[in-house]
PDB file of C-alpha atoms in Angstrom:
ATOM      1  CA  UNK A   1      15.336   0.060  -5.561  1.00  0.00           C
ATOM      2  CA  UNK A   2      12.882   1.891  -7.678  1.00  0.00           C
ATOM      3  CA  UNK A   3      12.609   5.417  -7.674  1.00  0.00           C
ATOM      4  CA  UNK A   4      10.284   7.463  -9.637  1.00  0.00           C
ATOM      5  CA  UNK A   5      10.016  11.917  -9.605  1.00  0.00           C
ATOM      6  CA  UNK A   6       7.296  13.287 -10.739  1.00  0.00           C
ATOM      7  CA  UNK A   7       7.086  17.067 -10.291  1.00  0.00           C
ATOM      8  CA  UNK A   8       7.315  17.928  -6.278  1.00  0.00           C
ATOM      9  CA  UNK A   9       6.907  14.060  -5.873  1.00  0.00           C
ATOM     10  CA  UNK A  10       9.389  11.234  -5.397  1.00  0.00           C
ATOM     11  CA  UNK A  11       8.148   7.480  -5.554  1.00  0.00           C
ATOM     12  CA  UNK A  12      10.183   4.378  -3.837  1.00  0.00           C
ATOM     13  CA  UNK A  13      10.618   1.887  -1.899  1.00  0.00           C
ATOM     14  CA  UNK A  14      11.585   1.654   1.613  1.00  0.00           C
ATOM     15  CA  UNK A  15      11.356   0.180   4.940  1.00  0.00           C
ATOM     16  CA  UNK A  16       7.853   0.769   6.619  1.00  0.00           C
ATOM     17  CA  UNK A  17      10.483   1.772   9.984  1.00  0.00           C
ATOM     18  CA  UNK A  18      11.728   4.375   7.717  1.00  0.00           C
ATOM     19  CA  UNK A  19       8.700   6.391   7.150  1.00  0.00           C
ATOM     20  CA  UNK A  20       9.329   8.777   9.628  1.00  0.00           C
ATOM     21  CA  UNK A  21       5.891  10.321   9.907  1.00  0.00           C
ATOM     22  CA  UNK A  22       3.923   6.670   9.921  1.00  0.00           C
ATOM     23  CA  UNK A  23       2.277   7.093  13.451  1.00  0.00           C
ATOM     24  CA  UNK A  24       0.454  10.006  12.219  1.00  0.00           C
ATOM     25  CA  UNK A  25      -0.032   9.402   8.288  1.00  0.00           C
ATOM     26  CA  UNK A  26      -1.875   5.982   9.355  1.00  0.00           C
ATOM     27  CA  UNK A  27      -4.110   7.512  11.728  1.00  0.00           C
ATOM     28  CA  UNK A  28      -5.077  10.043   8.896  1.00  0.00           C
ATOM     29  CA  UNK A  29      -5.809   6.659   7.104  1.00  0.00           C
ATOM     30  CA  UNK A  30      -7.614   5.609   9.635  1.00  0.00           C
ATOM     31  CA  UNK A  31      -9.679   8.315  10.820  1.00  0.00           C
ATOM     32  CA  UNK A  32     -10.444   8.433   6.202  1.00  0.00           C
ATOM     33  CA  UNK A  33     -12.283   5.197   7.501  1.00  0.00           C
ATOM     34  CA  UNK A  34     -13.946   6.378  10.590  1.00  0.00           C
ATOM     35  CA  UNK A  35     -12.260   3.708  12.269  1.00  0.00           C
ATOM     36  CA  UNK A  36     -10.894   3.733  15.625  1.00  0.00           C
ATOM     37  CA  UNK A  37      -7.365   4.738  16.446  1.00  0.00           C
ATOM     38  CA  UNK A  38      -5.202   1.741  15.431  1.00  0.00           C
ATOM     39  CA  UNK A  39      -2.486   0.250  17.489  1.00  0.00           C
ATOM     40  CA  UNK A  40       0.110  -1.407  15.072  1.00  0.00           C
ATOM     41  CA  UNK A  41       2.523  -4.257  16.202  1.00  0.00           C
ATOM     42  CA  UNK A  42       5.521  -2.645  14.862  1.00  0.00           C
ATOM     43  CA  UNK A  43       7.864  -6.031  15.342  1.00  0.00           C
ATOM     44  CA  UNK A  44       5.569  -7.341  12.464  1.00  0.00           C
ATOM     45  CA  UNK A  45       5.439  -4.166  10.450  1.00  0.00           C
ATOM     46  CA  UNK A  46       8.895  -4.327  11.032  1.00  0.00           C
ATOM     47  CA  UNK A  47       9.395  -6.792   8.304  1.00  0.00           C
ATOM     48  CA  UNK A  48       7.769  -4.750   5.507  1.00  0.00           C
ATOM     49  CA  UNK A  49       8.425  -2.563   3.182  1.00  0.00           C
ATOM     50  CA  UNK A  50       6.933   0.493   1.473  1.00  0.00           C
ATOM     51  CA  UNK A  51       6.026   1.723  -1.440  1.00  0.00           C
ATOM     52  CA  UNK A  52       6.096   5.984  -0.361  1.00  0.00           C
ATOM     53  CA  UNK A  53       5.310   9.051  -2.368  1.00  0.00           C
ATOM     54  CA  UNK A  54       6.581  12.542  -1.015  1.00  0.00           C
ATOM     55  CA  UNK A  55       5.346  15.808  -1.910  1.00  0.00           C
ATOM     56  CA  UNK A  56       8.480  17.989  -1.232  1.00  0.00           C
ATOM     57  CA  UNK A  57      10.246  15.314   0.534  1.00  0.00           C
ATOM     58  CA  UNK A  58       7.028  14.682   3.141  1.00  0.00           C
ATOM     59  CA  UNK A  59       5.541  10.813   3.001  1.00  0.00           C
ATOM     60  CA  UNK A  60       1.869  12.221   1.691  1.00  0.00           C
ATOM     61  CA  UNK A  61       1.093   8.093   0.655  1.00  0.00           C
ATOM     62  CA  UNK A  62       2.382   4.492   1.100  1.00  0.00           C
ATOM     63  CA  UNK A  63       1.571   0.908   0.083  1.00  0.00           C
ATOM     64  CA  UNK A  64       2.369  -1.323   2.518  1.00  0.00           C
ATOM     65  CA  UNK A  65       3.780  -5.076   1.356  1.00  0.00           C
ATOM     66  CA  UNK A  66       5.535  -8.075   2.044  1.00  0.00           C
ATOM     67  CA  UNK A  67       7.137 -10.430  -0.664  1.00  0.00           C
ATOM     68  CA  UNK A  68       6.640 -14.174   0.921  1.00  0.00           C
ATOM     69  CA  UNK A  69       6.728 -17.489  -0.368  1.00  0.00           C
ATOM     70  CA  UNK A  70       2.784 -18.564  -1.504  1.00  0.00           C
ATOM     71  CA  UNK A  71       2.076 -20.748   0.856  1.00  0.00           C
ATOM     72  CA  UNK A  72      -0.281 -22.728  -1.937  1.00  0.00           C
ATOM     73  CA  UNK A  73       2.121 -22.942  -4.328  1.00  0.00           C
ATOM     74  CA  UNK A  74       5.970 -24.507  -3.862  1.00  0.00           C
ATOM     75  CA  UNK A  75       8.588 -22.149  -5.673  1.00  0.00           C
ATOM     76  CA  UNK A  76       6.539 -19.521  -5.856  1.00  0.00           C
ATOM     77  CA  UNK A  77       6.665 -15.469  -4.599  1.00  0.00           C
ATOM     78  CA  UNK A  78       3.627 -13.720  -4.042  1.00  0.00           C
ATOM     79  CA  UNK A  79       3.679  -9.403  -3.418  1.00  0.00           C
ATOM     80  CA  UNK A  80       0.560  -8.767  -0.890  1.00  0.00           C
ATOM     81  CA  UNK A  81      -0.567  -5.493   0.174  1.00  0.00           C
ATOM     82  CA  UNK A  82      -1.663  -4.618   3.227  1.00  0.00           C
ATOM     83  CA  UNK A  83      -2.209  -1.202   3.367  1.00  0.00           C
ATOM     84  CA  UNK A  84      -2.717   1.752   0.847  1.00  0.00           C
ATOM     85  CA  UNK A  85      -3.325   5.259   1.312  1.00  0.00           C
ATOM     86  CA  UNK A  86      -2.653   8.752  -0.378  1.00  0.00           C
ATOM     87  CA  UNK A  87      -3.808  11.656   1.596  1.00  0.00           C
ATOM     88  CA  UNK A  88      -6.994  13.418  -0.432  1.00  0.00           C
ATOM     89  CA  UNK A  89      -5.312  16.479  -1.162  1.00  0.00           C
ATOM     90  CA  UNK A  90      -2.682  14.538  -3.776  1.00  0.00           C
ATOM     91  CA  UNK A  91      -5.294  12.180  -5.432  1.00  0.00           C
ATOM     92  CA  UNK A  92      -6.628  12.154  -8.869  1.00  0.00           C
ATOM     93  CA  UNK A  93      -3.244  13.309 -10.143  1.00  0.00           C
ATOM     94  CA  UNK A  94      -2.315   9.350 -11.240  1.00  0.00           C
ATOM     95  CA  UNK A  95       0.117   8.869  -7.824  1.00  0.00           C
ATOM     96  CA  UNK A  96      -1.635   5.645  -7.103  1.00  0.00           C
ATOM     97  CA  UNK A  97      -1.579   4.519 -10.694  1.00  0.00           C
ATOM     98  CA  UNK A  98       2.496   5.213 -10.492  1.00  0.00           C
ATOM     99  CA  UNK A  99       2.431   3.618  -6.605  1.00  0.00           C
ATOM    100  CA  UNK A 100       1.411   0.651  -7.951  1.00  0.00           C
ATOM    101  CA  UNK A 101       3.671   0.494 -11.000  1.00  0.00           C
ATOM    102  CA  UNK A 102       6.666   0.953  -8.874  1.00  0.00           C
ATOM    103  CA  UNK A 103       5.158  -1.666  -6.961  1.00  0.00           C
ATOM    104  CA  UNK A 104       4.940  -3.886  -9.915  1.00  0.00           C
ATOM    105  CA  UNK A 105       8.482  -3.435 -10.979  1.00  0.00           C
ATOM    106  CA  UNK A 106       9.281  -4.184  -7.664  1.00  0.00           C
ATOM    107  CA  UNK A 107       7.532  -7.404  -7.493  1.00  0.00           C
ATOM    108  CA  UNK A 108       8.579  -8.293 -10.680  1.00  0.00           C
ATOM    109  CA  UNK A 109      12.544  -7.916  -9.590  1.00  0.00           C
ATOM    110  CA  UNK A 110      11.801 -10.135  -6.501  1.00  0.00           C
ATOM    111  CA  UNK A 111      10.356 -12.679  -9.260  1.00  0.00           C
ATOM    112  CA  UNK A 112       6.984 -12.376  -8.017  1.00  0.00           C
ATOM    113  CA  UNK A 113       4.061 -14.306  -9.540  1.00  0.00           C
ATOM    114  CA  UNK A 114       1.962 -11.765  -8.824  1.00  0.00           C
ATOM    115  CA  UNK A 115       0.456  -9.076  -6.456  1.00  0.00           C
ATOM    116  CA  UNK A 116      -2.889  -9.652  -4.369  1.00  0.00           C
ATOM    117  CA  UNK A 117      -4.751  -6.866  -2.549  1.00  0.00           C
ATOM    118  CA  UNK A 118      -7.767  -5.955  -1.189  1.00  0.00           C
ATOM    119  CA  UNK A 119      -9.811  -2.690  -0.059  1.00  0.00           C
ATOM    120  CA  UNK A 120     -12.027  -1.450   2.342  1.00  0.00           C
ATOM    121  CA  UNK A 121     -15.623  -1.119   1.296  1.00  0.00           C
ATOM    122  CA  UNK A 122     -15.527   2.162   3.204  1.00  0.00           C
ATOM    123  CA  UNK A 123     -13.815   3.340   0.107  1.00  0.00           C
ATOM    124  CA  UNK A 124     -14.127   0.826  -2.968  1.00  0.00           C
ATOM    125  CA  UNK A 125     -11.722   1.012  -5.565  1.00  0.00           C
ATOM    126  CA  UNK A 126     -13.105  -1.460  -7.719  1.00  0.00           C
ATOM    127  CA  UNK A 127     -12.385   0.952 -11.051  1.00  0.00           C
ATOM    128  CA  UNK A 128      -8.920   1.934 -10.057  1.00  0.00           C
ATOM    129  CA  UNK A 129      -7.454  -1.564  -9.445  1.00  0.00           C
ATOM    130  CA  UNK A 130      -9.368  -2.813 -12.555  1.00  0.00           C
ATOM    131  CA  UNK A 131      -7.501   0.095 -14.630  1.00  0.00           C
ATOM    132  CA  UNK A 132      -4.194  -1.573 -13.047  1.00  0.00           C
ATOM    133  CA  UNK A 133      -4.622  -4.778 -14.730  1.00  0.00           C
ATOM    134  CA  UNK A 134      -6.166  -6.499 -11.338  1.00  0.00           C
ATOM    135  CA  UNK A 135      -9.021  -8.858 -11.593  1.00  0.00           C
ATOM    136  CA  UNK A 136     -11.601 -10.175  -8.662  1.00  0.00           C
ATOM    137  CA  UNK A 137     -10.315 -13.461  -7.701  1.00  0.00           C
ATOM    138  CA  UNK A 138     -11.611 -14.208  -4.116  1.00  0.00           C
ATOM    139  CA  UNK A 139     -14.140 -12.137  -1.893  1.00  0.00           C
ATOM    140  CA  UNK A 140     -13.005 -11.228   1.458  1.00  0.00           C
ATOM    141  CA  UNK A 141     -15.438 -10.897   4.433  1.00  0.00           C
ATOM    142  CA  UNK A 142     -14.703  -9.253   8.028  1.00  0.00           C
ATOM    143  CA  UNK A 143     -16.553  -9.740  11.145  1.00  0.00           C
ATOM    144  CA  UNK A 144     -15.311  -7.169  13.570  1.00  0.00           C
ATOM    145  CA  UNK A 145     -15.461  -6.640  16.641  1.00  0.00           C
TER     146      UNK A 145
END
């Protein structure tokens, strides 16, 4: 497990169950979005992990991931993303920029080939995973309903 303190702040990795103010922290994520209150299946959350930064031992941010075999690929590990968040009031202080590098060591451990992620175009972060070493690979469209 990686761990990583930075001032007030903490950085690791745990079980998404672990998180134990998640119900509320994602609907702050969500409600960031303007997006209706979301109603998470928590036997499939159940088998991911977190990347989670405190502020005085309170989850303020996560990135949600799974390591899985790539289903493309035989033999090979793939970190995806599903979720990211930091609350506003801890941003531009490089916590996502050390979120992600704890993430990376972590993928790197499980003898990952790589990480993929996406955003929400609510909120595009084009510059900050490009400063992370990401590239564009594949565009993602949503039709919701």
């Amino acid at each position: 497990m990686t761990n990583l303190a930075i001032d007030q702040y903490t950085i690791g990795i745990q079980k998404l169950a672990d998180i134990e103010n998640f119900d509320a922290l994602a609907q702050e994520h969500w409600d960031d979005f303007s997006n209706r209150k979301p109603k998470f299946d928590k036997s499939i959350l159940s088998i991911g992990n977190a990347v989670v930064v405190r502020h005085n031992s309170v989850p303020v941010g996560y990135i949600l991931f799974i390591v899985h075999k790539n289903p493309f690929y035989e033999g090979e590990r793939l970190c995806s993303v599903g979720m990211y968040y930091l609350q506003r009031a801890h941003r531009s202080q490089g916590l996502g920029t050390d979120m992600f590098y704890t993430l990376e060591t972590h993928a790197k451990e499980q003898n990952c080939a790589g990480i993929v992620s996406s955003f929400n175009l609510k909120q595009p972060l084009n510059g900050f995973y490009k400063k992370l070493g990401f590239s564009a690979t594949h565009t993602g469209l949503a039709k919701e309903f």
